[in-house]
């Protein structure tokens, strides 16, 4: 399998060499330069792009593999016809005010697995951070979207929207894990950050799933018995296989629920497993490892 690498230039809001630019545009006392250490970091705007297509030899090639700012996609060893991309965080992000995005296009007949090198940690800043993910999977193509957890540090607010567009014959395995607070936040008794997350899935032009969760301080009822109660982690796994072969899904427990989605010809071909847990390890186990 072969790959052509296209490296995107940093977009507006990123500094040279991928560093976060300091300072707020247009805000400077006349005649008095503001020391860099005293200036807040400017917000980032960055998008990573990944395109996968068949290589004509039974494998998958990556004609577009472009990163910007803190988003650095890297190809690693795949398996069979499946290409594997790891998204590496090249700087601290997202901070409040940042706008990050990832666009993935898996073209007809290709197979792609996307993971991340580490958890995404949302950090406080001026206003919420925004993270948008657009995933398109073509006819006869497969996407495994398996990043590490999203962690909301004390004082942060991350707003995410994942939009998934599937062809009628597309296959998907999608995992999402949300952790409220870092370990030392919990140990010190600090409140966690806030995570507002929306997932929209369309298949063959029709809406399959559209849901939103809002967890953390400021979200109505997030720590009540109907939502997380004393738990601080939540996650879900969405599997879509048009031929009905969605594979095994861990049976639901007292802390999880399995929903069979309509709109796919074979019963059980689209399934959503949702779980809550006391910590990240227990959550990963509840979602099937």
PDB file of C-alpha atoms in Angstrom:
ATOM      1  CA  UNK A   1       0.000   0.000   0.000  1.00  0.00           C
ATOM      2  CA  UNK A   2       1.202   3.500  -0.767  1.00  0.00           C
ATOM      3  CA  UNK A   3       0.371   6.928   0.577  1.00  0.00           C
ATOM      4  CA  UNK A   4       0.791  10.471  -0.672  1.00  0.00           C
ATOM      5  CA  UNK A   5       1.289  12.942   2.169  1.00  0.00           C
ATOM      6  CA  UNK A   6      -0.077  16.476   1.953  1.00  0.00           C
ATOM      7  CA  UNK A   7       0.821  18.658   4.902  1.00  0.00           C
ATOM      8  CA  UNK A   8      -1.558  21.523   5.484  1.00  0.00           C
ATOM      9  CA  UNK A   9      -0.200  24.888   6.521  1.00  0.00           C
ATOM     10  CA  UNK A  10      -1.353  26.226   9.895  1.00  0.00           C
ATOM     11  CA  UNK A  11      -4.615  28.090   9.569  1.00  0.00           C
ATOM     12  CA  UNK A  12      -5.553  31.413  11.122  1.00  0.00           C
ATOM     13  CA  UNK A  13      -4.731  31.630  14.799  1.00  0.00           C
ATOM     14  CA  UNK A  14      -1.702  29.313  14.749  1.00  0.00           C
ATOM     15  CA  UNK A  15       1.845  30.492  15.148  1.00  0.00           C
ATOM     16  CA  UNK A  16       4.911  29.532  13.163  1.00  0.00           C
ATOM     17  CA  UNK A  17       6.112  25.999  13.679  1.00  0.00           C
ATOM     18  CA  UNK A  18       2.775  24.928  15.124  1.00  0.00           C
ATOM     19  CA  UNK A  19       3.162  27.073  18.243  1.00  0.00           C
ATOM     20  CA  UNK A  20       0.183  28.796  19.787  1.00  0.00           C
ATOM     21  CA  UNK A  21       0.339  32.500  18.934  1.00  0.00           C
ATOM     22  CA  UNK A  22       0.247  34.750  21.985  1.00  0.00           C
ATOM     23  CA  UNK A  23      -1.769  37.886  22.301  1.00  0.00           C
ATOM     24  CA  UNK A  24      -5.211  39.111  21.421  1.00  0.00           C
ATOM     25  CA  UNK A  25      -5.399  40.809  17.997  1.00  0.00           C
ATOM     26  CA  UNK A  26      -5.990  44.531  18.180  1.00  0.00           C
ATOM     27  CA  UNK A  27      -5.525  44.762  21.966  1.00  0.00           C
ATOM     28  CA  UNK A  28      -2.385  46.683  22.941  1.00  0.00           C
ATOM     29  CA  UNK A  29      -1.793  49.791  25.019  1.00  0.00           C
ATOM     30  CA  UNK A  30      -0.579  52.607  22.747  1.00  0.00           C
ATOM     31  CA  UNK A  31       3.210  52.859  22.799  1.00  0.00           C
ATOM     32  CA  UNK A  32       3.662  50.065  25.343  1.00  0.00           C
ATOM     33  CA  UNK A  33       4.398  46.561  24.030  1.00  0.00           C
ATOM     34  CA  UNK A  34       2.819  43.866  26.161  1.00  0.00           C
ATOM     35  CA  UNK A  35       5.292  41.187  27.349  1.00  0.00           C
ATOM     36  CA  UNK A  36       4.528  37.825  25.765  1.00  0.00           C
ATOM     37  CA  UNK A  37       4.314  36.148  29.168  1.00  0.00           C
ATOM     38  CA  UNK A  38       1.566  38.569  30.199  1.00  0.00           C
ATOM     39  CA  UNK A  39      -0.581  38.053  27.117  1.00  0.00           C
ATOM     40  CA  UNK A  40      -3.189  35.306  27.003  1.00  0.00           C
ATOM     41  CA  UNK A  41      -2.737  32.753  24.214  1.00  0.00           C
ATOM     42  CA  UNK A  42      -4.756  33.559  21.122  1.00  0.00           C
ATOM     43  CA  UNK A  43      -7.444  31.118  20.102  1.00  0.00           C
ATOM     44  CA  UNK A  44      -6.586  28.523  17.473  1.00  0.00           C
ATOM     45  CA  UNK A  45      -8.460  27.612  14.338  1.00  0.00           C
ATOM     46  CA  UNK A  46      -7.212  24.375  12.801  1.00  0.00           C
ATOM     47  CA  UNK A  47      -8.541  21.536  10.657  1.00  0.00           C
ATOM     48  CA  UNK A  48      -7.087  18.110   9.842  1.00  0.00           C
ATOM     49  CA  UNK A  49      -8.122  16.276   6.675  1.00  0.00           C
ATOM     50  CA  UNK A  50      -7.925  12.571   5.863  1.00  0.00           C
ATOM     51  CA  UNK A  51      -9.022  10.944   2.612  1.00  0.00           C
ATOM     52  CA  UNK A  52      -8.889   7.173   2.060  1.00  0.00           C
ATOM     53  CA  UNK A  53      -9.488   5.367  -1.233  1.00  0.00           C
ATOM     54  CA  UNK A  54      -8.731   1.932  -2.730  1.00  0.00           C
ATOM     55  CA  UNK A  55      -5.184   1.574  -4.062  1.00  0.00           C
ATOM     56  CA  UNK A  56      -6.155  -0.844  -6.860  1.00  0.00           C
ATOM     57  CA  UNK A  57      -4.207  -3.732  -5.248  1.00  0.00           C
ATOM     58  CA  UNK A  58      -6.643  -4.744  -2.526  1.00  0.00           C
ATOM     59  CA  UNK A  59      -5.471  -2.147  -0.021  1.00  0.00           C
ATOM     60  CA  UNK A  60      -6.222   1.456   0.933  1.00  0.00           C
ATOM     61  CA  UNK A  61      -4.166   4.520   0.102  1.00  0.00           C
ATOM     62  CA  UNK A  62      -4.305   7.983   1.681  1.00  0.00           C
ATOM     63  CA  UNK A  63      -4.128  10.673  -1.015  1.00  0.00           C
ATOM     64  CA  UNK A  64      -4.815  13.357   1.604  1.00  0.00           C
ATOM     65  CA  UNK A  65      -3.288  13.285   5.082  1.00  0.00           C
ATOM     66  CA  UNK A  66      -3.065  16.885   6.233  1.00  0.00           C
ATOM     67  CA  UNK A  67      -2.720  18.382   9.699  1.00  0.00           C
ATOM     68  CA  UNK A  68      -2.774  21.877  11.150  1.00  0.00           C
ATOM     69  CA  UNK A  69      -2.097  23.398  14.559  1.00  0.00           C
ATOM     70  CA  UNK A  70      -2.460  20.750  17.276  1.00  0.00           C
ATOM     71  CA  UNK A  71      -3.893  18.113  14.909  1.00  0.00           C
ATOM     72  CA  UNK A  72      -1.165  15.951  13.372  1.00  0.00           C
ATOM     73  CA  UNK A  73      -2.465  12.797  11.606  1.00  0.00           C
ATOM     74  CA  UNK A  74       0.174  10.122  11.043  1.00  0.00           C
ATOM     75  CA  UNK A  75      -0.109   6.908   9.070  1.00  0.00           C
ATOM     76  CA  UNK A  76       0.996   3.731  10.843  1.00  0.00           C
ATOM     77  CA  UNK A  77       0.914   0.040  10.025  1.00  0.00           C
ATOM     78  CA  UNK A  78      -2.506  -1.164   8.943  1.00  0.00           C
ATOM     79  CA  UNK A  79      -3.949  -4.643   8.699  1.00  0.00           C
ATOM     80  CA  UNK A  80      -5.202  -6.295   5.526  1.00  0.00           C
ATOM     81  CA  UNK A  81      -6.970  -3.750   3.324  1.00  0.00           C
ATOM     82  CA  UNK A  82      -7.395  -1.318   6.241  1.00  0.00           C
ATOM     83  CA  UNK A  83      -5.200   1.772   6.500  1.00  0.00           C
ATOM     84  CA  UNK A  84      -4.490   3.066  10.028  1.00  0.00           C
ATOM     85  CA  UNK A  85      -4.098   6.731  10.963  1.00  0.00           C
ATOM     86  CA  UNK A  86      -3.148   7.996  14.431  1.00  0.00           C
ATOM     87  CA  UNK A  87      -4.012  11.591  15.323  1.00  0.00           C
ATOM     88  CA  UNK A  88      -1.206  13.051  17.434  1.00  0.00           C
ATOM     89  CA  UNK A  89      -1.678  16.175  19.542  1.00  0.00           C
ATOM     90  CA  UNK A  90       1.246  18.470  18.738  1.00  0.00           C
ATOM     91  CA  UNK A  91       0.387  21.102  21.379  1.00  0.00           C
ATOM     92  CA  UNK A  92      -1.979  21.698  24.297  1.00  0.00           C
ATOM     93  CA  UNK A  93      -5.499  21.934  22.866  1.00  0.00           C
ATOM     94  CA  UNK A  94      -8.331  22.583  22.904  1.00  0.00           C
ATOM     95  CA  UNK A  95      -8.251  25.643  25.118  1.00  0.00           C
ATOM     96  CA  UNK A  96     -11.317  27.789  25.614  1.00  0.00           C
ATOM     97  CA  UNK A  97     -11.963  29.772  22.443  1.00  0.00           C
ATOM     98  CA  UNK A  98     -10.252  27.285  20.120  1.00  0.00           C
ATOM     99  CA  UNK A  99     -12.039  25.971  17.025  1.00  0.00           C
ATOM    100  CA  UNK A 100     -10.748  22.605  15.871  1.00  0.00           C
ATOM    101  CA  UNK A 101     -12.080  20.285  13.184  1.00  0.00           C
ATOM    102  CA  UNK A 102     -11.335  16.922  11.598  1.00  0.00           C
ATOM    103  CA  UNK A 103     -12.714  15.905   8.192  1.00  0.00           C
ATOM    104  CA  UNK A 104     -12.510  12.269   7.093  1.00  0.00           C
ATOM    105  CA  UNK A 105     -13.642  10.931   3.698  1.00  0.00           C
ATOM    106  CA  UNK A 106     -13.536   7.146   3.246  1.00  0.00           C
ATOM    107  CA  UNK A 107     -14.336   6.611  -0.403  1.00  0.00           C
ATOM    108  CA  UNK A 108     -16.188   3.655  -1.907  1.00  0.00           C
ATOM    109  CA  UNK A 109     -14.378   0.354  -1.322  1.00  0.00           C
ATOM    110  CA  UNK A 110     -11.758   1.739   1.104  1.00  0.00           C
ATOM    111  CA  UNK A 111     -11.220   0.784   4.754  1.00  0.00           C
ATOM    112  CA  UNK A 112      -9.796   3.107   7.415  1.00  0.00           C
ATOM    113  CA  UNK A 113      -9.089   2.893  11.134  1.00  0.00           C
ATOM    114  CA  UNK A 114      -8.525   6.176  13.008  1.00  0.00           C
ATOM    115  CA  UNK A 115      -7.193   6.289  16.567  1.00  0.00           C
ATOM    116  CA  UNK A 116      -5.424   8.916  18.679  1.00  0.00           C
ATOM    117  CA  UNK A 117      -2.089   8.813  20.468  1.00  0.00           C
ATOM    118  CA  UNK A 118      -3.517  10.130  23.750  1.00  0.00           C
ATOM    119  CA  UNK A 119      -6.630  11.528  25.379  1.00  0.00           C
ATOM    120  CA  UNK A 120      -7.928  14.931  24.309  1.00  0.00           C
ATOM    121  CA  UNK A 121      -7.860  17.254  27.334  1.00  0.00           C
ATOM    122  CA  UNK A 122     -10.124  20.288  27.248  1.00  0.00           C
ATOM    123  CA  UNK A 123      -8.547  23.210  29.129  1.00  0.00           C
ATOM    124  CA  UNK A 124     -10.086  26.465  30.387  1.00  0.00           C
ATOM    125  CA  UNK A 125      -9.910  29.693  28.436  1.00  0.00           C
ATOM    126  CA  UNK A 126     -12.016  32.668  27.360  1.00  0.00           C
ATOM    127  CA  UNK A 127     -15.277  30.995  26.401  1.00  0.00           C
ATOM    128  CA  UNK A 128     -16.021  27.450  25.252  1.00  0.00           C
ATOM    129  CA  UNK A 129     -13.859  25.549  22.804  1.00  0.00           C
ATOM    130  CA  UNK A 130     -15.443  23.972  19.724  1.00  0.00           C
ATOM    131  CA  UNK A 131     -14.464  20.698  18.077  1.00  0.00           C
ATOM    132  CA  UNK A 132     -16.233  19.513  14.912  1.00  0.00           C
ATOM    133  CA  UNK A 133     -15.804  16.090  13.308  1.00  0.00           C
ATOM    134  CA  UNK A 134     -17.179  15.276   9.832  1.00  0.00           C
ATOM    135  CA  UNK A 135     -17.002  11.617   8.790  1.00  0.00           C
ATOM    136  CA  UNK A 136     -18.134  10.414   5.346  1.00  0.00           C
ATOM    137  CA  UNK A 137     -18.150   6.707   4.463  1.00  0.00           C
ATOM    138  CA  UNK A 138     -18.873   5.612   0.905  1.00  0.00           C
ATOM    139  CA  UNK A 139     -20.515   2.538  -0.619  1.00  0.00           C
ATOM    140  CA  UNK A 140     -18.773  -0.668   0.436  1.00  0.00           C
ATOM    141  CA  UNK A 141     -16.333   1.295   2.631  1.00  0.00           C
ATOM    142  CA  UNK A 142     -15.605   0.852   6.347  1.00  0.00           C
ATOM    143  CA  UNK A 143     -14.534   3.317   9.036  1.00  0.00           C
ATOM    144  CA  UNK A 144     -13.382   2.421  12.550  1.00  0.00           C
ATOM    145  CA  UNK A 145     -13.331   5.668  14.555  1.00  0.00           C
ATOM    146  CA  UNK A 146     -11.666   4.818  17.879  1.00  0.00           C
ATOM    147  CA  UNK A 147     -10.001   7.856  19.497  1.00  0.00           C
ATOM    148  CA  UNK A 148      -8.991   7.966  23.140  1.00  0.00           C
ATOM    149  CA  UNK A 149     -11.131   9.712  25.748  1.00  0.00           C
ATOM    150  CA  UNK A 150     -12.118  13.365  25.849  1.00  0.00           C
ATOM    151  CA  UNK A 151     -11.325  14.783  29.308  1.00  0.00           C
ATOM    152  CA  UNK A 152     -12.866  17.997  30.628  1.00  0.00           C
ATOM    153  CA  UNK A 153     -10.464  19.705  33.058  1.00  0.00           C
ATOM    154  CA  UNK A 154     -11.734  22.005  35.787  1.00  0.00           C
ATOM    155  CA  UNK A 155     -13.089  25.280  34.392  1.00  0.00           C
ATOM    156  CA  UNK A 156     -13.237  24.145  30.767  1.00  0.00           C
ATOM    157  CA  UNK A 157     -16.201  23.860  28.410  1.00  0.00           C
ATOM    158  CA  UNK A 158     -15.875  21.867  25.192  1.00  0.00           C
ATOM    159  CA  UNK A 159     -18.668  21.827  22.599  1.00  0.00           C
ATOM    160  CA  UNK A 160     -18.382  19.008  20.066  1.00  0.00           C
ATOM    161  CA  UNK A 161     -20.494  18.075  17.047  1.00  0.00           C
ATOM    162  CA  UNK A 162     -19.832  14.877  15.127  1.00  0.00           C
ATOM    163  CA  UNK A 163     -21.603  14.543  11.771  1.00  0.00           C
ATOM    164  CA  UNK A 164     -21.507  11.131  10.110  1.00  0.00           C
ATOM    165  CA  UNK A 165     -22.712  10.577   6.546  1.00  0.00           C
ATOM    166  CA  UNK A 166     -23.039   6.942   5.441  1.00  0.00           C
ATOM    167  CA  UNK A 167     -23.804   5.469   2.046  1.00  0.00           C
ATOM    168  CA  UNK A 168     -26.383   2.678   2.009  1.00  0.00           C
ATOM    169  CA  UNK A 169     -23.645   0.033   1.903  1.00  0.00           C
ATOM    170  CA  UNK A 170     -21.205   1.695   4.320  1.00  0.00           C
ATOM    171  CA  UNK A 171     -19.918   0.055   7.501  1.00  0.00           C
ATOM    172  CA  UNK A 172     -19.099   1.956  10.695  1.00  0.00           C
ATOM    173  CA  UNK A 173     -17.671   1.283  14.141  1.00  0.00           C
ATOM    174  CA  UNK A 174     -17.670   4.506  16.184  1.00  0.00           C
ATOM    175  CA  UNK A 175     -16.605   4.945  19.816  1.00  0.00           C
ATOM    176  CA  UNK A 176     -16.939   8.030  21.996  1.00  0.00           C
ATOM    177  CA  UNK A 177     -15.798   8.337  25.638  1.00  0.00           C
ATOM    178  CA  UNK A 178     -16.235  11.383  27.877  1.00  0.00           C
ATOM    179  CA  UNK A 179     -14.436  11.895  31.193  1.00  0.00           C
ATOM    180  CA  UNK A 180     -15.439  14.715  33.537  1.00  0.00           C
ATOM    181  CA  UNK A 181     -12.351  15.958  35.346  1.00  0.00           C
ATOM    182  CA  UNK A 182      -8.763  14.778  35.523  1.00  0.00           C
ATOM    183  CA  UNK A 183      -7.620  12.455  38.303  1.00  0.00           C
ATOM    184  CA  UNK A 184      -5.976  15.245  40.293  1.00  0.00           C
ATOM    185  CA  UNK A 185      -9.115  17.383  39.872  1.00  0.00           C
ATOM    186  CA  UNK A 186     -11.091  14.655  41.613  1.00  0.00           C
ATOM    187  CA  UNK A 187      -8.382  14.139  44.258  1.00  0.00           C
ATOM    188  CA  UNK A 188      -8.427  17.847  45.161  1.00  0.00           C
ATOM    189  CA  UNK A 189     -12.204  18.041  45.232  1.00  0.00           C
ATOM    190  CA  UNK A 190     -12.331  20.438  42.271  1.00  0.00           C
ATOM    191  CA  UNK A 191     -15.403  20.422  40.015  1.00  0.00           C
ATOM    192  CA  UNK A 192     -14.972  18.952  36.535  1.00  0.00           C
ATOM    193  CA  UNK A 193     -15.272  20.808  33.287  1.00  0.00           C
ATOM    194  CA  UNK A 194     -18.301  20.688  31.003  1.00  0.00           C
ATOM    195  CA  UNK A 195     -18.813  18.630  27.843  1.00  0.00           C
ATOM    196  CA  UNK A 196     -21.613  19.405  25.406  1.00  0.00           C
ATOM    197  CA  UNK A 197     -21.691  16.800  22.663  1.00  0.00           C
ATOM    198  CA  UNK A 198     -23.952  16.240  19.646  1.00  0.00           C
ATOM    199  CA  UNK A 199     -23.902  13.224  17.336  1.00  0.00           C
ATOM    200  CA  UNK A 200     -25.758  13.350  14.000  1.00  0.00           C
ATOM    201  CA  UNK A 201     -25.802  10.317  11.698  1.00  0.00           C
ATOM    202  CA  UNK A 202     -27.342  10.135   8.224  1.00  0.00           C
ATOM    203  CA  UNK A 203     -27.520   7.000   6.104  1.00  0.00           C
ATOM    204  CA  UNK A 204     -28.454   6.990   2.429  1.00  0.00           C
ATOM    205  CA  UNK A 205     -29.688  10.570   2.785  1.00  0.00           C
ATOM    206  CA  UNK A 206     -31.997   9.821   5.726  1.00  0.00           C
ATOM    207  CA  UNK A 207     -31.515  10.733   9.362  1.00  0.00           C
ATOM    208  CA  UNK A 208     -30.538   7.690  11.438  1.00  0.00           C
ATOM    209  CA  UNK A 209     -29.607   9.306  14.770  1.00  0.00           C
ATOM    210  CA  UNK A 210     -29.466  12.826  16.210  1.00  0.00           C
ATOM    211  CA  UNK A 211     -28.762  13.209  19.914  1.00  0.00           C
ATOM    212  CA  UNK A 212     -27.085  15.613  22.320  1.00  0.00           C
ATOM    213  CA  UNK A 213     -25.628  15.206  25.782  1.00  0.00           C
ATOM    214  CA  UNK A 214     -24.665  18.004  28.142  1.00  0.00           C
ATOM    215  CA  UNK A 215     -22.583  17.022  31.180  1.00  0.00           C
ATOM    216  CA  UNK A 216     -20.784  19.006  33.850  1.00  0.00           C
ATOM    217  CA  UNK A 217     -21.324  22.185  35.871  1.00  0.00           C
ATOM    218  CA  UNK A 218     -23.914  24.420  34.217  1.00  0.00           C
ATOM    219  CA  UNK A 219     -25.726  21.548  32.479  1.00  0.00           C
ATOM    220  CA  UNK A 220     -29.237  20.975  33.876  1.00  0.00           C
ATOM    221  CA  UNK A 221     -29.495  17.886  36.097  1.00  0.00           C
ATOM    222  CA  UNK A 222     -26.208  16.365  34.907  1.00  0.00           C
ATOM    223  CA  UNK A 223     -25.324  14.917  38.340  1.00  0.00           C
ATOM    224  CA  UNK A 224     -28.869  13.822  39.193  1.00  0.00           C
ATOM    225  CA  UNK A 225     -30.066  10.200  39.370  1.00  0.00           C
ATOM    226  CA  UNK A 226     -31.450  10.318  35.809  1.00  0.00           C
ATOM    227  CA  UNK A 227     -28.065  11.200  34.295  1.00  0.00           C
ATOM    228  CA  UNK A 228     -24.657  10.490  35.903  1.00  0.00           C
ATOM    229  CA  UNK A 229     -25.484  10.597  39.634  1.00  0.00           C
ATOM    230  CA  UNK A 230     -22.102   9.968  41.332  1.00  0.00           C
ATOM    231  CA  UNK A 231     -20.410   8.740  38.139  1.00  0.00           C
ATOM    232  CA  UNK A 232     -18.112  10.956  36.098  1.00  0.00           C
ATOM    233  CA  UNK A 233     -17.710   9.094  32.802  1.00  0.00           C
ATOM    234  CA  UNK A 234     -20.055   8.314  29.906  1.00  0.00           C
ATOM    235  CA  UNK A 235     -19.616   6.814  26.464  1.00  0.00           C
ATOM    236  CA  UNK A 236     -21.178   5.081  23.517  1.00  0.00           C
ATOM    237  CA  UNK A 237     -20.399   2.716  20.674  1.00  0.00           C
ATOM    238  CA  UNK A 238     -22.317   2.933  17.391  1.00  0.00           C
ATOM    239  CA  UNK A 239     -22.080   0.040  14.935  1.00  0.00           C
ATOM    240  CA  UNK A 240     -23.647   0.037  11.479  1.00  0.00           C
ATOM    241  CA  UNK A 241     -23.302  -2.947   9.138  1.00  0.00           C
ATOM    242  CA  UNK A 242     -25.811  -3.014   6.282  1.00  0.00           C
ATOM    243  CA  UNK A 243     -25.577  -6.797   5.803  1.00  0.00           C
ATOM    244  CA  UNK A 244     -26.552  -7.411   9.432  1.00  0.00           C
ATOM    245  CA  UNK A 245     -23.059  -8.472  10.457  1.00  0.00           C
ATOM    246  CA  UNK A 246     -22.494  -5.730  13.011  1.00  0.00           C
ATOM    247  CA  UNK A 247     -20.504  -8.156  15.160  1.00  0.00           C
ATOM    248  CA  UNK A 248     -20.839  -8.872  18.876  1.00  0.00           C
ATOM    249  CA  UNK A 249     -21.961  -6.105  21.181  1.00  0.00           C
ATOM    250  CA  UNK A 250     -21.476  -6.440  24.933  1.00  0.00           C
ATOM    251  CA  UNK A 251     -24.859  -7.140  26.588  1.00  0.00           C
ATOM    252  CA  UNK A 252     -26.192  -4.169  28.537  1.00  0.00           C
ATOM    253  CA  UNK A 253     -25.711  -4.020  32.317  1.00  0.00           C
ATOM    254  CA  UNK A 254     -27.348  -1.927  35.038  1.00  0.00           C
ATOM    255  CA  UNK A 255     -25.169   0.981  33.869  1.00  0.00           C
ATOM    256  CA  UNK A 256     -25.647   0.608  30.116  1.00  0.00           C
ATOM    257  CA  UNK A 257     -28.354   0.431  27.467  1.00  0.00           C
ATOM    258  CA  UNK A 258     -28.498  -1.083  23.990  1.00  0.00           C
ATOM    259  CA  UNK A 259     -30.650   0.613  21.360  1.00  0.00           C
ATOM    260  CA  UNK A 260     -31.435  -0.940  17.985  1.00  0.00           C
ATOM    261  CA  UNK A 261     -31.838   1.846  15.434  1.00  0.00           C
ATOM    262  CA  UNK A 262     -34.443   1.714  12.657  1.00  0.00           C
ATOM    263  CA  UNK A 263     -33.719   2.552   9.040  1.00  0.00           C
ATOM    264  CA  UNK A 264     -31.454  -0.397   8.142  1.00  0.00           C
ATOM    265  CA  UNK A 265     -32.842  -3.402   6.268  1.00  0.00           C
ATOM    266  CA  UNK A 266     -31.428  -6.130   8.532  1.00  0.00           C
ATOM    267  CA  UNK A 267     -32.659  -6.170  12.150  1.00  0.00           C
ATOM    268  CA  UNK A 268     -29.883  -5.146  14.529  1.00  0.00           C
ATOM    269  CA  UNK A 269     -27.662  -3.852  11.741  1.00  0.00           C
ATOM    270  CA  UNK A 270     -27.455  -0.444  13.442  1.00  0.00           C
ATOM    271  CA  UNK A 271     -26.940  -0.508  17.206  1.00  0.00           C
ATOM    272  CA  UNK A 272     -26.037   2.072  19.818  1.00  0.00           C
ATOM    273  CA  UNK A 273     -24.543   0.936  23.134  1.00  0.00           C
ATOM    274  CA  UNK A 274     -24.463   3.661  25.805  1.00  0.00           C
ATOM    275  CA  UNK A 275     -22.816   3.327  29.215  1.00  0.00           C
ATOM    276  CA  UNK A 276     -21.874   5.290  32.322  1.00  0.00           C
ATOM    277  CA  UNK A 277     -19.158   4.253  34.772  1.00  0.00           C
ATOM    278  CA  UNK A 278     -17.227   5.463  37.816  1.00  0.00           C
ATOM    279  CA  UNK A 279     -13.914   5.794  35.933  1.00  0.00           C
ATOM    280  CA  UNK A 280     -12.322   5.561  32.490  1.00  0.00           C
ATOM    281  CA  UNK A 281     -11.167   1.945  32.841  1.00  0.00           C
ATOM    282  CA  UNK A 282     -14.613   0.736  33.883  1.00  0.00           C
ATOM    283  CA  UNK A 283     -16.159   2.698  31.005  1.00  0.00           C
ATOM    284  CA  UNK A 284     -13.849   1.105  28.420  1.00  0.00           C
ATOM    285  CA  UNK A 285     -14.752  -2.338  29.761  1.00  0.00           C
ATOM    286  CA  UNK A 286     -18.475  -1.542  29.645  1.00  0.00           C
ATOM    287  CA  UNK A 287     -18.159  -0.513  26.000  1.00  0.00           C
ATOM    288  CA  UNK A 288     -16.392  -3.723  25.057  1.00  0.00           C
ATOM    289  CA  UNK A 289     -12.709  -2.864  25.482  1.00  0.00           C
TER     290      UNK A 289
END
